[in-house]
């Protein structure tokens, strides 16, 4: 102890504790201030809803009104001012989504999220950034003005935010400005979603035909099925079942070799949830239908549409009402519907004179070319004009963090060379490798991607709209349209290649010049159906038409016709429908498709030996079958599971020698049902004595896997599996505690939903109707609309999920906005 008037010194540990405490307080204060700073930035990044904002390039003020759902009504005094304001709004509410969409099209995602580099390699193969730049360069003066207005509007909208959107704060990056070619890249991203960019279907068909022979190939890949519901009524004759002399998988090569290989390999246990098989991995489908004025309650035509896509947050579509003066007459024009942030115009909706909607066509828009290499120089390939060297390009893929990698791409006169798959060093060399191939895809052609869909907003008649649709550069869609006179029509929206010398289903050499594409069809050559006698049109991704038009379109994986058939029958049963009745067709979740399978399952159980598990399954089927894909139905899910497992058990030995997935195409239902009905022993897996034995084996495996998964048969409801998983891009990537602290609720509620794939109400956990509408052109005040999610991509926006509940409930909500709650005026910047 010290004296002499000095203070007593505290022990060292107490002084250290005090210092640590002070540091902790400083850290907590710093953390609090950091949190406050981040919090302010997040709030500052919300869209401006009221007041006045000055932006460059406007010729006159633009008024933007919003209702309680955040739906903007944009009133401009010129076309280009309208497009500029649209770009402004897209950026204010959805910029991060737009950024990801353009990067997806250009193969530039890894620059923001390094883990996406594999996806970038696949996309960069097509060199869309280079193609987009060329499209901008060769565009017409009018197209360039429109594109400039949209691009400058987007950048004004981004710059007018008080801070970058919150995703950039989390990534610690600054958003890159929008460029003129980016709208084309957004369109390119939709080509990736809706078409086969690698010719996978064509390559699969070629492998199967080579492995199993023509007779069995024709049987397992029918061009038509019992479910077809083409709008022209055409049907294909059934393909004969191969005879035992043609194909006997129980005794013939190469099936015997394949069975021996299967027995030699260690069998892997298939997880229950995987074995249920998600058919959305096969198809992103859509529904559209129309009723002519002659058959509706009002005497006016009605168009309904629900486009089925992946369900993410932010949602893909953005609702808008666009108002502008006609360039020639000065008359006020008005359009309403859904837009795609990143592109100008309207995707689907109505302009008061015409109403239109889409479904993916699944025509054949890609060909795979086998390359004949020069024996003396493998860097040259044979063309109709002799051998030619590959053109080589090096693409730089930038990664978040500053690194980059180089990707070398070889191109031919037809298109890029498909990269050869990387071989595992320990894997055995493939005895029959695929040849070197190139891919020719419509999206590579500068004629096939354009913004001509903008001009649909200005069309007034059925004929004008259909001709314009034929010239548009989008992934080819079934285009269903009606006009104010009550007329309805169908055609293809998007460019159709003029294919010569081959049917496009199989890969092959184009070296002799007999196989080729000779430009694109003219609108006068496009298939069309106008004012059908039935008074109705319907499309659901299946075959729409037969004869020569069907050959022109080709088939790149049509959906099975069951959904289209149910829509057709629903429509033909209606009497003088209004918009409500038309919308209800899209909410039909009756399980008509699975009735056959339910009866088969019950009959097999009744004929087979009784066991405790089989008896319980039969009881659940009898007591719980609702006839719908309802969330409380265990019977529905069990029948569905039985169907998928049976289809695999039937198809796998047939196509096994091709070393390809059993359910490799969408029409497998027809050959599976045919075999179960006919029960030919020579096409049955040799492990089974008869077809009943196969079916009972599947039933026992279903029961076993349900129980091993920890559930009871009665407890395995459809709702447990079909629970909405509509999540934000960052969901699961950012700690939940941080999101809670920042008050960011990213995902839509995880609710069980009715519906499935082979019925009008298409619904999966993360796929389904991206919108639904029923609209009469000129009577948009009566129109009905659904959309999941909300208008804004900002988690703190009041409009983040405002549309969602009506979509979940299938409620009859209006298309048009309600009363104005917010008004923003864009004024020219001096």
mmCIF file of N, CA and C in Angstrom, residues 133-242:
data_model
loop_
_atom_site.group_PDB
_atom_site.id
_atom_site.type_symbol
_atom_site.label_atom_id
_atom_site.label_comp_id
_atom_site.label_asym_id
_atom_site.label_seq_id
_atom_site.Cartn_x
_atom_site.Cartn_y
_atom_site.Cartn_z
ATOM 1 N N UNK A 133 -24.787 -6.546 -78.227
ATOM 2 C CA UNK A 133 -24.127 -5.317 -78.665
ATOM 3 C C UNK A 133 -24.327 -5.110 -80.165
ATOM 4 N N UNK A 134 -24.265 -6.202 -80.919
ATOM 5 C CA UNK A 134 -24.465 -6.103 -82.365
ATOM 6 C C UNK A 134 -25.920 -5.741 -82.684
ATOM 7 N N UNK A 135 -26.863 -6.290 -81.929
ATOM 8 C CA UNK A 135 -28.269 -5.951 -82.145
ATOM 9 C C UNK A 135 -28.524 -4.464 -81.933
ATOM 10 N N UNK A 136 -27.917 -3.904 -80.907
ATOM 11 C CA UNK A 136 -28.061 -2.473 -80.650
ATOM 12 C C UNK A 136 -27.474 -1.676 -81.805
ATOM 13 N N UNK A 137 -26.328 -2.121 -82.295
ATOM 14 C CA UNK A 137 -25.643 -1.391 -83.370
ATOM 15 C C UNK A 137 -26.471 -1.337 -84.645
ATOM 16 N N UNK A 138 -27.153 -2.445 -84.995
ATOM 17 C CA UNK A 138 -27.868 -2.507 -86.271
ATOM 18 C C UNK A 138 -29.340 -2.108 -86.134
ATOM 19 N N UNK A 139 -29.775 -1.751 -84.944
ATOM 20 C CA UNK A 139 -31.179 -1.406 -84.730
ATOM 21 C C UNK A 139 -31.616 -0.186 -85.508
ATOM 22 N N UNK A 140 -32.908 -0.086 -85.771
ATOM 23 C CA UNK A 140 -33.454 1.064 -86.505
ATOM 24 C C UNK A 140 -33.371 2.307 -85.627
ATOM 25 N N UNK A 141 -33.406 3.493 -86.219
ATOM 26 C CA UNK A 141 -33.389 4.730 -85.407
ATOM 27 C C UNK A 141 -34.509 4.773 -84.373
ATOM 28 N N UNK A 142 -35.713 4.322 -84.756
ATOM 29 C CA UNK A 142 -36.830 4.316 -83.823
ATOM 30 C C UNK A 142 -36.576 3.371 -82.655
ATOM 31 N N UNK A 143 -36.060 2.164 -82.966
ATOM 32 C CA UNK A 143 -35.763 1.191 -81.914
ATOM 33 C C UNK A 143 -34.679 1.719 -80.983
ATOM 34 N N UNK A 144 -33.694 2.407 -81.548
ATOM 35 C CA UNK A 144 -32.610 2.951 -80.722
ATOM 36 C C UNK A 144 -33.130 4.047 -79.801
ATOM 37 N N UNK A 145 -34.056 4.854 -80.281
ATOM 38 C CA UNK A 145 -34.615 5.912 -79.430
ATOM 39 C C UNK A 145 -35.394 5.309 -78.261
ATOM 40 N N UNK A 146 -36.179 4.279 -78.567
ATOM 41 C CA UNK A 146 -36.952 3.626 -77.504
ATOM 42 C C UNK A 146 -36.032 2.972 -76.487
ATOM 43 N N UNK A 147 -35.007 2.287 -76.982
ATOM 44 C CA UNK A 147 -34.074 1.610 -76.087
ATOM 45 C C UNK A 147 -33.299 2.615 -75.243
ATOM 46 N N UNK A 148 -32.920 3.724 -75.849
ATOM 47 C CA UNK A 148 -32.214 4.769 -75.092
ATOM 48 C C UNK A 148 -33.110 5.357 -74.003
ATOM 49 N N UNK A 149 -34.377 5.586 -74.341
ATOM 50 C CA UNK A 149 -35.304 6.139 -73.353
ATOM 51 C C UNK A 149 -35.434 5.195 -72.165
ATOM 52 N N UNK A 150 -35.577 3.894 -72.443
ATOM 53 C CA UNK A 150 -35.727 2.931 -71.352
ATOM 54 C C UNK A 150 -34.443 2.859 -70.516
ATOM 55 N N UNK A 151 -33.301 2.752 -71.193
ATOM 56 C CA UNK A 151 -32.018 2.633 -70.492
ATOM 57 C C UNK A 151 -31.748 3.846 -69.611
ATOM 58 N N UNK A 152 -31.962 5.028 -70.170
ATOM 59 C CA UNK A 152 -31.727 6.247 -69.389
ATOM 60 C C UNK A 152 -32.728 6.377 -68.245
ATOM 61 N N UNK A 153 -33.953 5.903 -68.472
ATOM 62 C CA UNK A 153 -34.940 5.906 -67.404
ATOM 63 C C UNK A 153 -34.543 4.986 -66.264
ATOM 64 N N UNK A 154 -34.017 3.797 -66.609
ATOM 65 C CA UNK A 154 -33.541 2.858 -65.587
ATOM 66 C C UNK A 154 -32.442 3.501 -64.748
ATOM 67 N N UNK A 155 -31.466 4.094 -65.398
ATOM 68 C CA UNK A 155 -30.353 4.693 -64.657
ATOM 69 C C UNK A 155 -30.806 5.893 -63.821
ATOM 70 N N UNK A 156 -31.799 6.624 -64.310
ATOM 71 C CA UNK A 156 -32.349 7.720 -63.502
ATOM 72 C C UNK A 156 -33.052 7.175 -62.266
ATOM 73 N N UNK A 157 -33.780 6.091 -62.443
ATOM 74 C CA UNK A 157 -34.461 5.475 -61.311
ATOM 75 C C UNK A 157 -33.491 4.965 -60.269
ATOM 76 N N UNK A 158 -32.387 4.368 -60.719
ATOM 77 C CA UNK A 158 -31.372 3.870 -59.796
ATOM 78 C C UNK A 158 -30.693 5.023 -59.066
ATOM 79 N N UNK A 159 -30.333 6.061 -59.821
ATOM 80 C CA UNK A 159 -29.642 7.207 -59.214
ATOM 81 C C UNK A 159 -30.538 7.972 -58.245
ATOM 82 N N UNK A 160 -31.862 7.908 -58.448
ATOM 83 C CA UNK A 160 -32.783 8.653 -57.589
ATOM 84 C C UNK A 160 -33.032 7.965 -56.253
ATOM 85 N N UNK A 161 -32.636 6.716 -56.113
ATOM 86 C CA UNK A 161 -32.743 6.048 -54.822
ATOM 87 C C UNK A 161 -31.767 6.693 -53.844
ATOM 88 N N UNK A 162 -32.150 6.778 -52.589
ATOM 89 C CA UNK A 162 -31.271 7.375 -51.589
ATOM 90 C C UNK A 162 -30.073 6.520 -51.255
ATOM 91 N N UNK A 163 -30.122 5.238 -51.597
ATOM 92 C CA UNK A 163 -29.022 4.300 -51.373
ATOM 93 C C UNK A 163 -29.252 3.120 -52.297
ATOM 94 N N UNK A 164 -28.215 2.337 -52.578
ATOM 95 C CA UNK A 164 -28.422 1.157 -53.428
ATOM 96 C C UNK A 164 -29.394 0.188 -52.778
ATOM 97 N N UNK A 165 -30.082 -0.645 -53.567
ATOM 98 C CA UNK A 165 -30.971 -1.661 -52.996
ATOM 99 C C UNK A 165 -30.242 -2.503 -51.943
ATOM 100 N N UNK A 166 -30.963 -3.018 -50.951
ATOM 101 C CA UNK A 166 -30.314 -3.657 -49.802
ATOM 102 C C UNK A 166 -29.423 -4.849 -50.138
ATOM 103 N N UNK A 167 -29.701 -5.536 -51.246
ATOM 104 C CA UNK A 167 -28.856 -6.679 -51.608
ATOM 105 C C UNK A 167 -27.417 -6.252 -51.845
ATOM 106 N N UNK A 168 -27.224 -5.055 -52.409
ATOM 107 C CA UNK A 168 -25.866 -4.578 -52.666
ATOM 108 C C UNK A 168 -25.161 -4.222 -51.359
ATOM 109 N N UNK A 169 -25.926 -3.765 -50.369
ATOM 110 C CA UNK A 169 -25.336 -3.498 -49.055
ATOM 111 C C UNK A 169 -24.805 -4.800 -48.469
ATOM 112 N N UNK A 170 -25.601 -5.873 -48.588
ATOM 113 C CA UNK A 170 -25.176 -7.176 -48.071
ATOM 114 C C UNK A 170 -23.960 -7.707 -48.822
ATOM 115 N N UNK A 171 -23.916 -7.472 -50.123
ATOM 116 C CA UNK A 171 -22.797 -7.952 -50.941
ATOM 117 C C UNK A 171 -21.573 -7.037 -50.867
ATOM 118 N N UNK A 172 -21.764 -5.840 -50.298
ATOM 119 C CA UNK A 172 -20.715 -4.815 -50.233
ATOM 120 C C UNK A 172 -20.210 -4.487 -51.636
ATOM 121 N N UNK A 173 -21.174 -4.280 -52.530
ATOM 122 C CA UNK A 173 -20.881 -3.927 -53.912
ATOM 123 C C UNK A 173 -21.754 -2.753 -54.330
ATOM 124 N N UNK A 174 -21.321 -2.081 -55.372
ATOM 125 C CA UNK A 174 -22.118 -1.019 -55.979
ATOM 126 C C UNK A 174 -22.777 -1.564 -57.236
ATOM 127 N N UNK A 175 -24.040 -1.211 -57.473
ATOM 128 C CA UNK A 175 -24.701 -1.696 -58.690
ATOM 129 C C UNK A 175 -24.096 -1.069 -59.936
ATOM 130 N N UNK A 176 -23.876 -1.901 -60.947
ATOM 131 C CA UNK A 176 -23.388 -1.388 -62.233
ATOM 132 C C UNK A 176 -24.543 -0.744 -62.979
ATOM 133 N N UNK A 177 -24.307 0.359 -63.685
ATOM 134 C CA UNK A 177 -25.404 1.017 -64.413
ATOM 135 C C UNK A 177 -25.951 0.133 -65.521
ATOM 136 N N UNK A 178 -27.150 0.466 -65.971
ATOM 137 C CA UNK A 178 -27.820 -0.254 -67.055
ATOM 138 C C UNK A 178 -27.256 0.204 -68.387
ATOM 139 N N UNK A 179 -27.091 -0.728 -69.312
ATOM 140 C CA UNK A 179 -26.572 -0.379 -70.643
ATOM 141 C C UNK A 179 -27.611 -0.716 -71.706
ATOM 142 N N UNK A 180 -27.413 -0.218 -72.908
ATOM 143 C CA UNK A 180 -28.396 -0.377 -73.971
ATOM 144 C C UNK A 180 -28.622 -1.839 -74.357
ATOM 145 N N UNK A 181 -27.603 -2.677 -74.233
ATOM 146 C CA UNK A 181 -27.750 -4.076 -74.621
ATOM 147 C C UNK A 181 -28.381 -4.935 -73.529
ATOM 148 N N UNK A 182 -28.572 -4.368 -72.335
ATOM 149 C CA UNK A 182 -29.020 -5.200 -71.218
ATOM 150 C C UNK A 182 -30.456 -5.696 -71.380
ATOM 151 N N UNK A 183 -31.328 -4.929 -72.029
ATOM 152 C CA UNK A 183 -32.695 -5.409 -72.256
ATOM 153 C C UNK A 183 -32.677 -6.678 -73.103
ATOM 154 N N UNK A 184 -31.773 -6.739 -74.079
ATOM 155 C CA UNK A 184 -31.639 -7.943 -74.899
ATOM 156 C C UNK A 184 -31.143 -9.111 -74.061
ATOM 157 N N UNK A 185 -30.247 -8.853 -73.115
ATOM 158 C CA UNK A 185 -29.753 -9.925 -72.251
ATOM 159 C C UNK A 185 -30.858 -10.457 -71.340
ATOM 160 N N UNK A 186 -31.769 -9.592 -70.913
ATOM 161 C CA UNK A 186 -32.908 -10.066 -70.130
ATOM 162 C C UNK A 186 -33.767 -11.000 -70.980
ATOM 163 N N UNK A 187 -33.991 -10.632 -72.242
ATOM 164 C CA UNK A 187 -34.708 -11.532 -73.146
ATOM 165 C C UNK A 187 -33.956 -12.840 -73.321
ATOM 166 N N UNK A 188 -32.626 -12.774 -73.443
ATOM 167 C CA UNK A 188 -31.822 -13.987 -73.586
ATOM 168 C C UNK A 188 -31.994 -14.896 -72.380
ATOM 169 N N UNK A 189 -32.112 -14.307 -71.195
ATOM 170 C CA UNK A 189 -32.301 -15.126 -69.997
ATOM 171 C C UNK A 189 -33.598 -15.916 -70.076
ATOM 172 N N UNK A 190 -34.629 -15.369 -70.728
ATOM 173 C CA UNK A 190 -35.888 -16.091 -70.877
ATOM 174 C C UNK A 190 -35.766 -17.204 -71.918
ATOM 175 N N UNK A 191 -34.913 -17.023 -72.914
ATOM 176 C CA UNK A 191 -34.645 -18.130 -73.836
ATOM 177 C C UNK A 191 -34.048 -19.312 -73.075
ATOM 178 N N UNK A 192 -33.141 -19.033 -72.143
ATOM 179 C CA UNK A 192 -32.564 -20.109 -71.337
ATOM 180 C C UNK A 192 -33.642 -20.835 -70.538
ATOM 181 N N UNK A 193 -34.597 -20.085 -69.997
ATOM 182 C CA UNK A 193 -35.646 -20.674 -69.165
ATOM 183 C C UNK A 193 -36.595 -21.527 -69.995
ATOM 184 N N UNK A 194 -36.920 -21.092 -71.210
ATOM 185 C CA UNK A 194 -38.032 -21.667 -71.965
ATOM 186 C C UNK A 194 -37.625 -22.561 -73.122
ATOM 187 N N UNK A 195 -36.336 -22.607 -73.453
ATOM 188 C CA UNK A 195 -35.910 -23.452 -74.563
ATOM 189 C C UNK A 195 -34.677 -24.272 -74.180
ATOM 190 N N UNK A 196 -34.367 -25.220 -75.037
ATOM 191 C CA UNK A 196 -33.269 -26.167 -74.823
ATOM 192 C C UNK A 196 -32.032 -25.638 -75.548
ATOM 193 N N UNK A 197 -31.122 -25.015 -74.808
ATOM 194 C CA UNK A 197 -29.993 -24.346 -75.458
ATOM 195 C C UNK A 197 -28.874 -25.294 -75.864
ATOM 196 N N UNK A 198 -28.903 -26.542 -75.381
ATOM 197 C CA UNK A 198 -27.839 -27.499 -75.695
ATOM 198 C C UNK A 198 -28.328 -28.646 -76.584
ATOM 199 N N UNK A 199 -29.594 -28.615 -77.004
ATOM 200 C CA UNK A 199 -30.119 -29.711 -77.810
ATOM 201 C C UNK A 199 -30.199 -31.019 -77.043
ATOM 202 N N UNK A 200 -30.493 -30.938 -75.750
ATOM 203 C CA UNK A 200 -30.499 -32.132 -74.898
ATOM 204 C C UNK A 200 -31.546 -33.134 -75.367
ATOM 205 N N UNK A 201 -32.756 -32.656 -75.692
ATOM 206 C CA UNK A 201 -33.835 -33.555 -76.123
ATOM 207 C C UNK A 201 -33.430 -34.305 -77.386
ATOM 208 N N UNK A 202 -32.857 -33.599 -78.329
ATOM 209 C CA UNK A 202 -32.454 -34.207 -79.595
ATOM 210 C C UNK A 202 -31.358 -35.244 -79.385
ATOM 211 N N UNK A 203 -30.424 -34.948 -78.509
ATOM 212 C CA UNK A 203 -29.337 -35.885 -78.235
ATOM 213 C C UNK A 203 -29.853 -37.128 -77.512
ATOM 214 N N UNK A 204 -30.808 -36.936 -76.588
ATOM 215 C CA UNK A 204 -31.407 -38.084 -75.900
ATOM 216 C C UNK A 204 -32.127 -38.998 -76.890
ATOM 217 N N UNK A 205 -32.927 -38.405 -77.761
ATOM 218 C CA UNK A 205 -33.661 -39.201 -78.740
ATOM 219 C C UNK A 205 -32.696 -40.007 -79.610
ATOM 220 N N UNK A 206 -31.606 -39.380 -80.016
ATOM 221 C CA UNK A 206 -30.632 -40.070 -80.853
ATOM 222 C C UNK A 206 -30.010 -41.239 -80.107
ATOM 223 N N UNK A 207 -29.651 -41.034 -78.846
ATOM 224 C CA UNK A 207 -29.044 -42.103 -78.045
ATOM 225 C C UNK A 207 -29.991 -43.283 -77.869
ATOM 226 N N UNK A 208 -31.252 -42.987 -77.583
ATOM 227 C CA UNK A 208 -32.218 -44.069 -77.356
ATOM 228 C C UNK A 208 -32.467 -44.840 -78.644
ATOM 229 N N UNK A 209 -32.659 -44.163 -79.751
ATOM 230 C CA UNK A 209 -32.908 -44.869 -81.017
ATOM 231 C C UNK A 209 -31.737 -45.760 -81.394
ATOM 232 N N UNK A 210 -30.535 -45.260 -81.212
ATOM 233 C CA UNK A 210 -29.354 -46.054 -81.525
ATOM 234 C C UNK A 210 -29.232 -47.278 -80.615
ATOM 235 N N UNK A 211 -29.679 -47.141 -79.361
ATOM 236 C CA UNK A 211 -29.492 -48.215 -78.383
ATOM 237 C C UNK A 211 -30.563 -49.294 -78.462
ATOM 238 N N UNK A 212 -31.823 -48.922 -78.751
ATOM 239 C CA UNK A 212 -32.907 -49.909 -78.646
ATOM 240 C C UNK A 212 -33.571 -50.227 -79.978
ATOM 241 N N UNK A 213 -33.224 -49.520 -81.052
ATOM 242 C CA UNK A 213 -33.812 -49.812 -82.348
ATOM 243 C C UNK A 213 -35.056 -49.001 -82.634
ATOM 244 N N UNK A 214 -35.419 -48.949 -83.912
ATOM 245 C CA UNK A 214 -36.492 -48.069 -84.346
ATOM 246 C C UNK A 214 -37.852 -48.463 -83.777
ATOM 247 N N UNK A 215 -38.178 -49.803 -83.768
ATOM 248 C CA UNK A 215 -39.516 -50.224 -83.343
ATOM 249 C C UNK A 215 -39.797 -49.841 -81.896
ATOM 250 N N UNK A 216 -38.864 -50.144 -80.991
ATOM 251 C CA UNK A 216 -39.088 -49.816 -79.587
ATOM 252 C C UNK A 216 -39.004 -48.305 -79.369
ATOM 253 N N UNK A 217 -38.098 -47.637 -80.092
ATOM 254 C CA UNK A 217 -38.016 -46.181 -79.972
ATOM 255 C C UNK A 217 -39.347 -45.528 -80.326
ATOM 256 N N UNK A 218 -39.945 -45.929 -81.440
ATOM 257 C CA UNK A 218 -41.224 -45.340 -81.850
ATOM 258 C C UNK A 218 -42.304 -45.582 -80.798
ATOM 259 N N UNK A 219 -42.264 -46.751 -80.159
ATOM 260 C CA UNK A 219 -43.279 -47.077 -79.164
ATOM 261 C C UNK A 219 -43.124 -46.247 -77.893
ATOM 262 N N UNK A 220 -41.898 -46.067 -77.424
ATOM 263 C CA UNK A 220 -41.706 -45.356 -76.149
ATOM 264 C C UNK A 220 -41.700 -43.838 -76.325
ATOM 265 N N UNK A 221 -41.624 -43.348 -77.572
ATOM 266 C CA UNK A 221 -41.655 -41.902 -77.814
ATOM 267 C C UNK A 221 -42.769 -41.554 -78.806
ATOM 268 N N UNK A 222 -44.015 -41.796 -78.456
ATOM 269 C CA UNK A 222 -45.105 -41.574 -79.420
ATOM 270 C C UNK A 222 -45.258 -40.094 -79.755
ATOM 271 N N UNK A 223 -45.627 -39.835 -80.994
ATOM 272 C CA UNK A 223 -45.886 -38.451 -81.416
ATOM 273 C C UNK A 223 -47.225 -37.955 -80.884
ATOM 274 N N UNK A 224 -48.122 -38.878 -80.555
ATOM 275 C CA UNK A 224 -49.416 -38.510 -80.009
ATOM 276 C C UNK A 224 -49.846 -39.524 -78.974
ATOM 277 N N UNK A 225 -50.802 -39.138 -78.127
ATOM 278 C CA UNK A 225 -51.291 -40.020 -77.073
ATOM 279 C C UNK A 225 -52.804 -39.901 -76.964
ATOM 280 N N UNK A 226 -53.400 -40.725 -76.108
ATOM 281 C CA UNK A 226 -54.840 -40.676 -75.856
ATOM 282 C C UNK A 226 -55.276 -39.360 -75.212
ATOM 283 N N UNK A 227 -54.301 -38.603 -74.694
ATOM 284 C CA UNK A 227 -54.606 -37.363 -73.987
ATOM 285 C C UNK A 227 -54.589 -36.133 -74.894
ATOM 286 N N UNK A 228 -54.240 -36.314 -76.161
ATOM 287 C CA UNK A 228 -54.122 -35.163 -77.047
ATOM 288 C C UNK A 228 -55.450 -34.412 -77.153
ATOM 289 N N UNK A 229 -55.341 -33.082 -77.152
ATOM 290 C CA UNK A 229 -56.528 -32.225 -77.284
ATOM 291 C C UNK A 229 -56.156 -31.026 -78.137
ATOM 292 N N UNK A 230 -55.684 -31.305 -79.357
ATOM 293 C CA UNK A 230 -55.314 -30.231 -80.280
ATOM 294 C C UNK A 230 -56.548 -29.413 -80.643
ATOM 295 N N UNK A 231 -56.353 -28.138 -80.906
ATOM 296 C CA UNK A 231 -57.511 -27.277 -81.187
ATOM 297 C C UNK A 231 -58.114 -27.565 -82.560
ATOM 298 N N UNK A 232 -57.391 -28.317 -83.415
ATOM 299 C CA UNK A 232 -57.979 -28.717 -84.695
ATOM 300 C C UNK A 232 -58.522 -30.140 -84.646
ATOM 301 N N UNK A 233 -58.481 -30.773 -83.462
ATOM 302 C CA UNK A 233 -59.070 -32.093 -83.278
ATOM 303 C C UNK A 233 -58.251 -33.248 -83.812
ATOM 304 N N UNK A 234 -57.046 -33.008 -84.313
ATOM 305 C CA UNK A 234 -56.252 -34.080 -84.905
ATOM 306 C C UNK A 234 -55.738 -35.043 -83.824
ATOM 307 N N UNK A 235 -55.649 -36.325 -84.200
ATOM 308 C CA UNK A 235 -55.103 -37.370 -83.334
ATOM 309 C C UNK A 235 -54.150 -38.234 -84.162
ATOM 310 N N UNK A 236 -53.167 -38.824 -83.507
ATOM 311 C CA UNK A 236 -52.262 -39.764 -84.155
ATOM 312 C C UNK A 236 -52.741 -41.193 -83.884
ATOM 313 N N UNK A 237 -52.563 -42.073 -84.853
ATOM 314 C CA UNK A 237 -52.867 -43.487 -84.627
ATOM 315 C C UNK A 237 -51.861 -44.064 -83.633
ATOM 316 N N UNK A 238 -52.297 -44.970 -82.761
ATOM 317 C CA UNK A 238 -51.369 -45.576 -81.797
ATOM 318 C C UNK A 238 -50.231 -46.316 -82.506
ATOM 319 N N UNK A 239 -49.051 -46.227 -81.932
ATOM 320 C CA UNK A 239 -47.894 -46.956 -82.461
ATOM 321 C C UNK A 239 -48.016 -48.417 -82.041
ATOM 322 N N UNK A 240 -47.834 -49.376 -82.964
ATOM 323 C CA UNK A 240 -47.950 -50.789 -82.584
ATOM 324 C C UNK A 240 -46.944 -51.173 -81.498
ATOM 325 N N UNK A 241 -47.376 -51.995 -80.573
ATOM 326 C CA UNK A 241 -46.465 -52.528 -79.568
ATOM 327 C C UNK A 241 -45.490 -53.477 -80.249
ATOM 328 N N UNK A 242 -44.185 -53.333 -80.028
ATOM 329 C CA UNK A 242 -43.225 -54.237 -80.671
ATOM 330 C C UNK A 242 -43.514 -55.703 -80.337
#
